[in-house]
Tab-separated table of C-alpha atoms and ligand atoms in Angstrom:
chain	number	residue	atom	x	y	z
A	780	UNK	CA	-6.753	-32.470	-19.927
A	781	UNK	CA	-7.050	-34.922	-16.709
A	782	UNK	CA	-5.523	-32.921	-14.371
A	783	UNK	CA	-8.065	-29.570	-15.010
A	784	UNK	CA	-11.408	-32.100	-14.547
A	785	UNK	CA	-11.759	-31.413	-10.824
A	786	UNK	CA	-11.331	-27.372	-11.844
A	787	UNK	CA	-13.954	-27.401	-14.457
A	788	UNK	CA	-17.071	-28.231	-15.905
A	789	UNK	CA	-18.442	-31.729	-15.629
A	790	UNK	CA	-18.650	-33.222	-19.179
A	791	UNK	CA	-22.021	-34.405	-18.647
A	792	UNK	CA	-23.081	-30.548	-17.842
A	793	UNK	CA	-20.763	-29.149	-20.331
A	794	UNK	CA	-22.802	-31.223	-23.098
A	795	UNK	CA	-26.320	-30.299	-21.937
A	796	UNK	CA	-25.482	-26.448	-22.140
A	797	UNK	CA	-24.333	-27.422	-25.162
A	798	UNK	CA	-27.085	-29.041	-26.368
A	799	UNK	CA	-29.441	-26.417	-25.283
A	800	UNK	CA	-27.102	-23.003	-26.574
A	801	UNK	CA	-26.786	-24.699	-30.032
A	802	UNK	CA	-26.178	-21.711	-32.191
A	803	UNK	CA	-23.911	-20.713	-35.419
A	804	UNK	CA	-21.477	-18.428	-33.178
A	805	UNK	CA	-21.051	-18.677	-29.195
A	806	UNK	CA	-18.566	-16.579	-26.952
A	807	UNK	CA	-17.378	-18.607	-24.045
A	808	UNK	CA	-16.782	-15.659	-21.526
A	809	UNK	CA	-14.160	-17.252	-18.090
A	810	UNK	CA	-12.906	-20.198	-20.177
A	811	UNK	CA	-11.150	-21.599	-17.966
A	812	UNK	CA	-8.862	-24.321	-18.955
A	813	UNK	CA	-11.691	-24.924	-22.039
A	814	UNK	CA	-13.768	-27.622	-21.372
A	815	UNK	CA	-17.614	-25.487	-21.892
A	816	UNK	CA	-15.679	-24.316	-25.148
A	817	UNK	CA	-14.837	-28.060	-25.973
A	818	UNK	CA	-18.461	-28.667	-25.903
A	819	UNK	CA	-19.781	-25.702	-27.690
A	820	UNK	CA	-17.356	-26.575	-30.942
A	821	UNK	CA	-19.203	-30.086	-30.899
A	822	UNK	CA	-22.678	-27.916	-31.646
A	823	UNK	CA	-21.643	-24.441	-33.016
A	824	UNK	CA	-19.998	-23.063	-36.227
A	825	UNK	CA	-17.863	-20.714	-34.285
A	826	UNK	CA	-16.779	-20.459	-30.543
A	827	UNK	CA	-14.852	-17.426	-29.062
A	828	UNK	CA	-12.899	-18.583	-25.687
A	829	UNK	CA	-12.078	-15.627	-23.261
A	830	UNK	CA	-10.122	-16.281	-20.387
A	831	UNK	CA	-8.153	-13.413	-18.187
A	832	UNK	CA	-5.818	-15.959	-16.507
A	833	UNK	CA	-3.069	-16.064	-18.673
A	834	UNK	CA	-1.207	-19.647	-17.818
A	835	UNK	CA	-4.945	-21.083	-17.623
A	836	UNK	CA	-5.508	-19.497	-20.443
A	837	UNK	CA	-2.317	-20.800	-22.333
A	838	UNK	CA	-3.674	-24.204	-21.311
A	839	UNK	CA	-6.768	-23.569	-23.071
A	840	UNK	CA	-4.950	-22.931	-25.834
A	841	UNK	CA	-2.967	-26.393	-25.618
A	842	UNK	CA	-6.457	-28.198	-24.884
A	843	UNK	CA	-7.976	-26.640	-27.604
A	844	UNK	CA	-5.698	-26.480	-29.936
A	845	UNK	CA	-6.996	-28.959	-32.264
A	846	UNK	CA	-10.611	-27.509	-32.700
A	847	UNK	CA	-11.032	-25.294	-36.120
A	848	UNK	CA	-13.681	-23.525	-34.922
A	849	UNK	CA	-12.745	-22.289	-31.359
A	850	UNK	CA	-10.729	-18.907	-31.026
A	851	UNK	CA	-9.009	-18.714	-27.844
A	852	UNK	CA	-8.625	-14.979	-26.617
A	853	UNK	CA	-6.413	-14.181	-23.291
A	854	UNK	CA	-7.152	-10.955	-22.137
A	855	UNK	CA	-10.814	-9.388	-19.915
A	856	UNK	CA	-13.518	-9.713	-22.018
A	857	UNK	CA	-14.700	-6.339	-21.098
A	858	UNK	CA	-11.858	-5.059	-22.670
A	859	UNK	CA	-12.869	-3.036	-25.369
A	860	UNK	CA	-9.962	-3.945	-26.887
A	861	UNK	CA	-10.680	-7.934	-26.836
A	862	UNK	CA	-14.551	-6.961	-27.538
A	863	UNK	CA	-13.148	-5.565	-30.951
A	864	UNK	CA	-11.928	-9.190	-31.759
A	865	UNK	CA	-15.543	-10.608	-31.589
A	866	UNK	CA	-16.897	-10.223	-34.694
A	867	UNK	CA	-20.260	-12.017	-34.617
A	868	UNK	CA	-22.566	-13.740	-31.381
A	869	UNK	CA	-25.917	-15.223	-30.946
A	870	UNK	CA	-25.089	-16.169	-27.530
A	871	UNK	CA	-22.514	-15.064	-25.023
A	872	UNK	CA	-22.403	-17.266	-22.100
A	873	UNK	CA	-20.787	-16.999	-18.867
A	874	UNK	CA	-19.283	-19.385	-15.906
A	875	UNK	CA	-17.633	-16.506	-13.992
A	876	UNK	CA	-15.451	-16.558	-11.037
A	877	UNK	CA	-16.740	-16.358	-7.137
A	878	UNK	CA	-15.384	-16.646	-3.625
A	879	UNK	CA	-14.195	-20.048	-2.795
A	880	UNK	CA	-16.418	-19.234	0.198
A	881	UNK	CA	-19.271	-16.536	1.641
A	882	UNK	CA	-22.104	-16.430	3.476
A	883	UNK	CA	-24.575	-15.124	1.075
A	884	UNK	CA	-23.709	-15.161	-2.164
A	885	UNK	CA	-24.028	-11.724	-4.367
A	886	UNK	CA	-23.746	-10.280	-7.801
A	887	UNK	CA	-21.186	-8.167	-6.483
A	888	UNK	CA	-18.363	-10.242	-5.939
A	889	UNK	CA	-18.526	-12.430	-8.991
A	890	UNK	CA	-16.230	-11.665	-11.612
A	891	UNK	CA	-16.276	-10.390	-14.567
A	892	UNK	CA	-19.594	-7.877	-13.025
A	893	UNK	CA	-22.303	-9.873	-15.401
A	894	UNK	CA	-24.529	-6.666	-15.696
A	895	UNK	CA	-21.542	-5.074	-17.119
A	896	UNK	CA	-21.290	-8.093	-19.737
A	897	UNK	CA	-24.829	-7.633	-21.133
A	898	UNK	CA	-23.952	-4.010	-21.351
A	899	UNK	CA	-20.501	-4.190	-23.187
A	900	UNK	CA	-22.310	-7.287	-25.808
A	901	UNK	CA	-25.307	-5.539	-26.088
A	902	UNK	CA	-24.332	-4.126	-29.677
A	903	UNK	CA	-23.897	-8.219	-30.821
A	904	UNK	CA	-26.784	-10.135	-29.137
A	905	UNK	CA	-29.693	-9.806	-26.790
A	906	UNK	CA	-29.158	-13.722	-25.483
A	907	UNK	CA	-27.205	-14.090	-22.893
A	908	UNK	CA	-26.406	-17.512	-20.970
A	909	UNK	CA	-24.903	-17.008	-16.957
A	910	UNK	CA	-23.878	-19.550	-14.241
A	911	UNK	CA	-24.342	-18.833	-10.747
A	912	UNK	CA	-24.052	-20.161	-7.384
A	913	UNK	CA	-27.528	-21.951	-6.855
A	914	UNK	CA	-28.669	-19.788	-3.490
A	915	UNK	CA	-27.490	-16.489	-5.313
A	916	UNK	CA	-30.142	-13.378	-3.531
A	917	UNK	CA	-31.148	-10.820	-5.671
A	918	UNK	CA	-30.580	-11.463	-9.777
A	919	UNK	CA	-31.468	-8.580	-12.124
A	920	UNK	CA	-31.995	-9.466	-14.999
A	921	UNK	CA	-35.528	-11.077	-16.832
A	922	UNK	CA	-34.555	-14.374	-16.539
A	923	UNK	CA	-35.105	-18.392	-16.848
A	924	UNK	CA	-33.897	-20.190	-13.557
A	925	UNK	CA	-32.764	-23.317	-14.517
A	926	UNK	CA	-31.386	-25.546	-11.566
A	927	UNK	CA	-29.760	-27.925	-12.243
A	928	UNK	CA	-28.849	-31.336	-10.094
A	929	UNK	CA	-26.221	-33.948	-10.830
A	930	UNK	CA	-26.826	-37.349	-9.572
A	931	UNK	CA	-29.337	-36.556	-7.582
A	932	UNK	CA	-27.186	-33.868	-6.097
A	933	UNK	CA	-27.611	-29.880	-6.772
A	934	UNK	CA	-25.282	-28.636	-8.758
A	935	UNK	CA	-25.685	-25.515	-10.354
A	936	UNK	CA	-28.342	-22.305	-11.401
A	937	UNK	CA	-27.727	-21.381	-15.487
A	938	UNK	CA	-30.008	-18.417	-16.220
A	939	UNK	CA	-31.052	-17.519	-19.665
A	940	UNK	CA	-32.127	-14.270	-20.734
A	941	UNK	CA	-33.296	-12.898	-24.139
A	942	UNK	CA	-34.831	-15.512	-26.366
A	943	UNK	CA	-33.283	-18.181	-24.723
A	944	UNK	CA	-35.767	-17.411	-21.480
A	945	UNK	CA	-38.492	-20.145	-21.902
A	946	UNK	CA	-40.090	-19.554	-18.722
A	947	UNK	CA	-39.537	-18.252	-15.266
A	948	UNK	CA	-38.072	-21.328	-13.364
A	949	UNK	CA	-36.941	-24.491	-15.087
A	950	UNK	CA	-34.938	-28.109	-13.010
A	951	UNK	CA	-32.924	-30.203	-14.893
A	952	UNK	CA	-31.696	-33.763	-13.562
A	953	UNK	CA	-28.651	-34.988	-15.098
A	954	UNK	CA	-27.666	-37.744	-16.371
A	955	UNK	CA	-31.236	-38.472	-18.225
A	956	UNK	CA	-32.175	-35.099	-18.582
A	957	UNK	CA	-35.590	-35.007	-16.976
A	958	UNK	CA	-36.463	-31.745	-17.485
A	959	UNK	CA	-39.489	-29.532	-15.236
A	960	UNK	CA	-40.922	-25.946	-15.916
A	961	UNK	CA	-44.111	-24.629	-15.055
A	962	UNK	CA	-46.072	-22.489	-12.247
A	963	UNK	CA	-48.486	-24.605	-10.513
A	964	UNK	CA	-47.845	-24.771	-6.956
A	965	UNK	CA	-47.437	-27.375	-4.552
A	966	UNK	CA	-50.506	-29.040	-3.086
A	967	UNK	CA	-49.701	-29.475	1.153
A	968	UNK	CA	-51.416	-32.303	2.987
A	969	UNK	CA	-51.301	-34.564	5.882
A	970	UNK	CA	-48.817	-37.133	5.511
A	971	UNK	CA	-49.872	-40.726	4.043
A	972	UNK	CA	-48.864	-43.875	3.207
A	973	UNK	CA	-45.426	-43.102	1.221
A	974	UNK	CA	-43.017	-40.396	2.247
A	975	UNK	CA	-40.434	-39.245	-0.817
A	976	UNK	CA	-37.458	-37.238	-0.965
A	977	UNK	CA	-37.712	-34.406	-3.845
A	978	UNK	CA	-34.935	-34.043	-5.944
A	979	UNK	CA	-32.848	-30.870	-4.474
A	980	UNK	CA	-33.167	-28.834	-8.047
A	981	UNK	CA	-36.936	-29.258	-8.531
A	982	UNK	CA	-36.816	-27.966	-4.593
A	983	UNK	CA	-35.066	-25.249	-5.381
A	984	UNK	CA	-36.681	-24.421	-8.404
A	985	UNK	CA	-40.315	-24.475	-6.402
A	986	UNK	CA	-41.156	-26.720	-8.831
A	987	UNK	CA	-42.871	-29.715	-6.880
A	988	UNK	CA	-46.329	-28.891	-7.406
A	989	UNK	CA	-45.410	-29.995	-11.127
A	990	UNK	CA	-44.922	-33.677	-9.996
A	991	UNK	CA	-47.972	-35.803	-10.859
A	992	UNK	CA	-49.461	-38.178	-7.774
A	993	UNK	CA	-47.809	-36.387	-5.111
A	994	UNK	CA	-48.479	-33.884	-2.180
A	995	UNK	CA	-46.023	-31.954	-0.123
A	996	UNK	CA	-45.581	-32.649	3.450
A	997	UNK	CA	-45.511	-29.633	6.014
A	998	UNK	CA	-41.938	-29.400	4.924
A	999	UNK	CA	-39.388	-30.701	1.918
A	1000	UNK	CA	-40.898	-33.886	1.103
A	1001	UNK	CA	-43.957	-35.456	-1.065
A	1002	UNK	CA	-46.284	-37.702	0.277
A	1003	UNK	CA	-48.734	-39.949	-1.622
A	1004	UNK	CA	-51.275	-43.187	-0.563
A	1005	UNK	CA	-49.829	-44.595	-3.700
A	1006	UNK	CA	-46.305	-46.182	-4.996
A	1007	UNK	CA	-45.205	-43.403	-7.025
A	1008	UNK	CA	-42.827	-43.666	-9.782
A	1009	UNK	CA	-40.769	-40.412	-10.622
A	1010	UNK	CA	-37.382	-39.642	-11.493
A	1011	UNK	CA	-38.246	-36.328	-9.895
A	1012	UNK	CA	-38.765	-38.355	-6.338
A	1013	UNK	CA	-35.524	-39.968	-6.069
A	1014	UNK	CA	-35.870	-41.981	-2.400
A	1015	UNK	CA	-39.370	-43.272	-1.360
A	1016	UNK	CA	-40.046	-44.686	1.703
A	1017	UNK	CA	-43.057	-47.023	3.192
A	1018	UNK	CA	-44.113	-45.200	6.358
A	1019	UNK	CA	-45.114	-48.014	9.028
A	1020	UNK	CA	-45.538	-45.331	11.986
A	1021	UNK	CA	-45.705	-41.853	13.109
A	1022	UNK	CA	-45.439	-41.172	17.546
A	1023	UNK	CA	-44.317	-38.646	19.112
A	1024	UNK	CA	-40.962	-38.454	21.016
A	1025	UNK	CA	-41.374	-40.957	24.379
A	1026	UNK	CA	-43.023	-43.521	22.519
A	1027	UNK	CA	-40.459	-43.424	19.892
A	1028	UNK	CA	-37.962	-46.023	21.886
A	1029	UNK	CA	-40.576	-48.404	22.521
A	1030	UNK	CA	-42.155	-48.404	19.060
A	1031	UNK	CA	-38.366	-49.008	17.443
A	1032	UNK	CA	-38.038	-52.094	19.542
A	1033	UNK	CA	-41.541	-53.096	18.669
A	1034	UNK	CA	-40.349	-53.055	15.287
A	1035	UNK	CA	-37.685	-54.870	15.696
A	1036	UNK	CA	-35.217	-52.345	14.814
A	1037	UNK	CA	-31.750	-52.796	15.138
A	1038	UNK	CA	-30.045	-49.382	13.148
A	1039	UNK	CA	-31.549	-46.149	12.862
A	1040	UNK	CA	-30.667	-44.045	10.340
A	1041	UNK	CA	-31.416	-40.396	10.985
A	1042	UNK	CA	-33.094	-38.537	8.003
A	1043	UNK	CA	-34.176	-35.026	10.062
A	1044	UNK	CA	-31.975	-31.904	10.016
A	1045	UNK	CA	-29.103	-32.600	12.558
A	1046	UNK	CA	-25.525	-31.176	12.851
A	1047	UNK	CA	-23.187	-33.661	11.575
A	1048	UNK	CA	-21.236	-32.950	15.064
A	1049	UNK	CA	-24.756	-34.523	16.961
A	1050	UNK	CA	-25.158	-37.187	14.653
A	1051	UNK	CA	-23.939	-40.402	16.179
A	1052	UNK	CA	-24.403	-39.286	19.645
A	1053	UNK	CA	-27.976	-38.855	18.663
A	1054	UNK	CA	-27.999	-41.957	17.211
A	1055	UNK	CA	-26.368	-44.276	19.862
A	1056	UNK	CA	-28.613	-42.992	21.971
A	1057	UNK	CA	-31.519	-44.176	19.587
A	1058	UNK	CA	-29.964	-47.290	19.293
A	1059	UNK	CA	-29.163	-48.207	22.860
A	1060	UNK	CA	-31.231	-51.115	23.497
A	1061	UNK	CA	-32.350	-52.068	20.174
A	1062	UNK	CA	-31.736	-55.291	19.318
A	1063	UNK	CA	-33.559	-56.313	16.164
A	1064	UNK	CA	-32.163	-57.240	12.401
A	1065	UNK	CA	-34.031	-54.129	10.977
A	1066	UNK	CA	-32.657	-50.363	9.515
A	1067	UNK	CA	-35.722	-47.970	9.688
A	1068	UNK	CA	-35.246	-44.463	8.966
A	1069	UNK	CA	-36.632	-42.103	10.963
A	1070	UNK	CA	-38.122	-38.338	9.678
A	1071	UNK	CA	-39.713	-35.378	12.133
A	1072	UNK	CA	-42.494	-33.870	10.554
A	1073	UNK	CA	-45.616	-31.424	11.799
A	1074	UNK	CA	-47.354	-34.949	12.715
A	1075	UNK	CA	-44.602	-36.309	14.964
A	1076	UNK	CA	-41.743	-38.486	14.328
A	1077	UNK	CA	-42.373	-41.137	11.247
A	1078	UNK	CA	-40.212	-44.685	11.377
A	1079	UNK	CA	-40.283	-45.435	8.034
A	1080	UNK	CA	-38.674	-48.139	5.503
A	1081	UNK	CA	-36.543	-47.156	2.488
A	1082	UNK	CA	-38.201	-48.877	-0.972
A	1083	UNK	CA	-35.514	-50.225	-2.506
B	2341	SAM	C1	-15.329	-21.065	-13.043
B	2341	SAM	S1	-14.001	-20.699	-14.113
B	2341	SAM	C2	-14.571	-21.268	-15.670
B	2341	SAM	C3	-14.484	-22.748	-15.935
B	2341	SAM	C4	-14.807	-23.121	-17.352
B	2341	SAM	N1	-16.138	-22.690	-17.735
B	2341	SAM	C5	-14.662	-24.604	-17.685
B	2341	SAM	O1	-15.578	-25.189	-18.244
B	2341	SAM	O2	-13.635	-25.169	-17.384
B	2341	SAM	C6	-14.093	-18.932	-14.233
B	2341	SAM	C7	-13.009	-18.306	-15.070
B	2341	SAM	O3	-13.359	-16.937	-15.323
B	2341	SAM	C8	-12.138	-16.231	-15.540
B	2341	SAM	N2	-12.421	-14.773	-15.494
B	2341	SAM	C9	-12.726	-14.001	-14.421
B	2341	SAM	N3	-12.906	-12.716	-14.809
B	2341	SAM	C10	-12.740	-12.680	-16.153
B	2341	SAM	C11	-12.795	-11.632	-17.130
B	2341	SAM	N4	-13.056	-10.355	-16.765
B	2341	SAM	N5	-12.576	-11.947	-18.403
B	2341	SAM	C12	-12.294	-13.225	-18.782
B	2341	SAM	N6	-12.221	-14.258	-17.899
B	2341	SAM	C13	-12.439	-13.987	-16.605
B	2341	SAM	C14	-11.258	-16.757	-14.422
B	2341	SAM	O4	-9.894	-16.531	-14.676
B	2341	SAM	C15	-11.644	-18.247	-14.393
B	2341	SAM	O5	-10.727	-19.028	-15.129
């Protein structure tokens, strides 16, 4: 299977869905080369693998092979035809196909059409489990949002709808599986002593007001006058000053700052010319990091 890993699910992924969709029977709609359905026959009875491609889905085949209890069916699963074949689901789940590339993601282009899926399973189960691209617009269906971040970085939106909706919006940090849901909304306030960097699926998710000790900044960070420890905060920073932008130079080499790293919005093309240009000058041992906020710009030290 090594040469389909970069194609497909991450294992880590793979086995959290899994953990979560444990059911007796699961259909595995855009199987790709098999490795959600690999996971699913680890936690369910019975797995039905439907893939349209037919060499990937001759590879599923091969891959899963060995596995009893997974059924590997090439063919559209809105085929009526391939529909017959299923006799029994308490979930169907989804990780369609979508553009390589666009500049706002839709329902439309996603294939198979999902709202045609919950229509053509209806008559075998009301739960339904979808992947999407994280800044889809637009979902209809009465959903959980559950974003989902991989080391830190964001990695996918899995919806649940039916039963296996637990709440409105849900973020998930693997590995560890830290898990957030709720509705309370973020508290704003004036920056203070710490500065952290918010986990890119609780962000997403709106999530942050659900992380204890912490306010939000004017913009994506949290802010406390305490250390705060939270897998949910995954960078913190020690903020020694906030100035605006001609004292900035002269408060760097006060600090005896050598390298700057940049950690506002810039366009990767601007980055070292912005940089050097910080730099130029600077001749101290020390790497500060350096933010913009609504108070100015803040030098501040990464906690290691
Ligand atoms: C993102 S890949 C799935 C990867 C897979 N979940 C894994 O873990 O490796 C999406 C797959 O959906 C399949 N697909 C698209 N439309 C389909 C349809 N109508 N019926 C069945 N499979 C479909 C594509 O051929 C593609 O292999």
């Amino acid at each position: 299977m090594a040469d389909d890993v970069r194609f497909s699910t991450p294992e880590l992924v793979a086995d959290y869905r899994a953990e979560r969709l444990k059911c007796d029977t699961i259909v595995d709609i855009g199987a790709g080369y098999g490795f959600q359905s690999f996971a699913f026959a680890k936690k369910c009875k019975k797995v039905y693998s439907i893939e349209l491609n037919e060499q990937v889905c001759a590879r599923a085949k091969e891959n899963l092979a060995k596995l009893e209890n997974v059924e590997v069916i090439c063919g559209d699963a809105l085929d009526p035809k391939v529909i017959e074949k299923i006799k029994k689901a308490d979930i169907v789940f989804c990780d369609p196909e979508r553009l390589p590339s666009e500049k706002e993601r839709t329902m439309a282009t996603i294939k198979p059409f999902l709202p045609d899926v919950v229509e053509k399973y209806s008559h075998l189960t009301n739960n339904f489990c979808f992947e999407l691209p994280p800044h889809i617009r637009d979902i209809p269906f009465d959903c959980e949002k559950e974003y989902l971040s991989l080391f830190g970085k964001l990695n996918r939106l899995d919806i649940y709808v039916g039963d296996l909706k637990n709440c409105e919006r849900s973020a998930i940090l693997l590995p560890g599986e830290h898990f957030l849901r709720g509705k309370r909304k973020p508290v704003e306030g004036p920056l203070q002593k710490y500065l952290y960097e918010i986990d890119p699926a609780v962000l997403l998710a709106g999530l942050e007001g659900e992380i204890k000790g912490v306010k939000k900044t004017s913009n994506k960070y949290a802010t406390a006058d305490e250390e705060v420890e939270s897998p949910y905060l995954p960078q913190k920073y020690a903020v020694l000053r906030v100035c605006s932008g001609h004292e900035l130079k002269r408060v760097l080499r006060d600090m005896f700052c050598g390298k700057v790293i940049i950690r506002y919005p810039i366009d990767p093309q601007d980055y070292w010319k912005e940089r050097n240009e910080l730099e130029k000058g600077l001749s101290g041992k020390r790497v500060l990091h350096l933010f913009r906020l609504n108070e100015g710009f803040v030098v501040a030290k990464l906690i290691e």
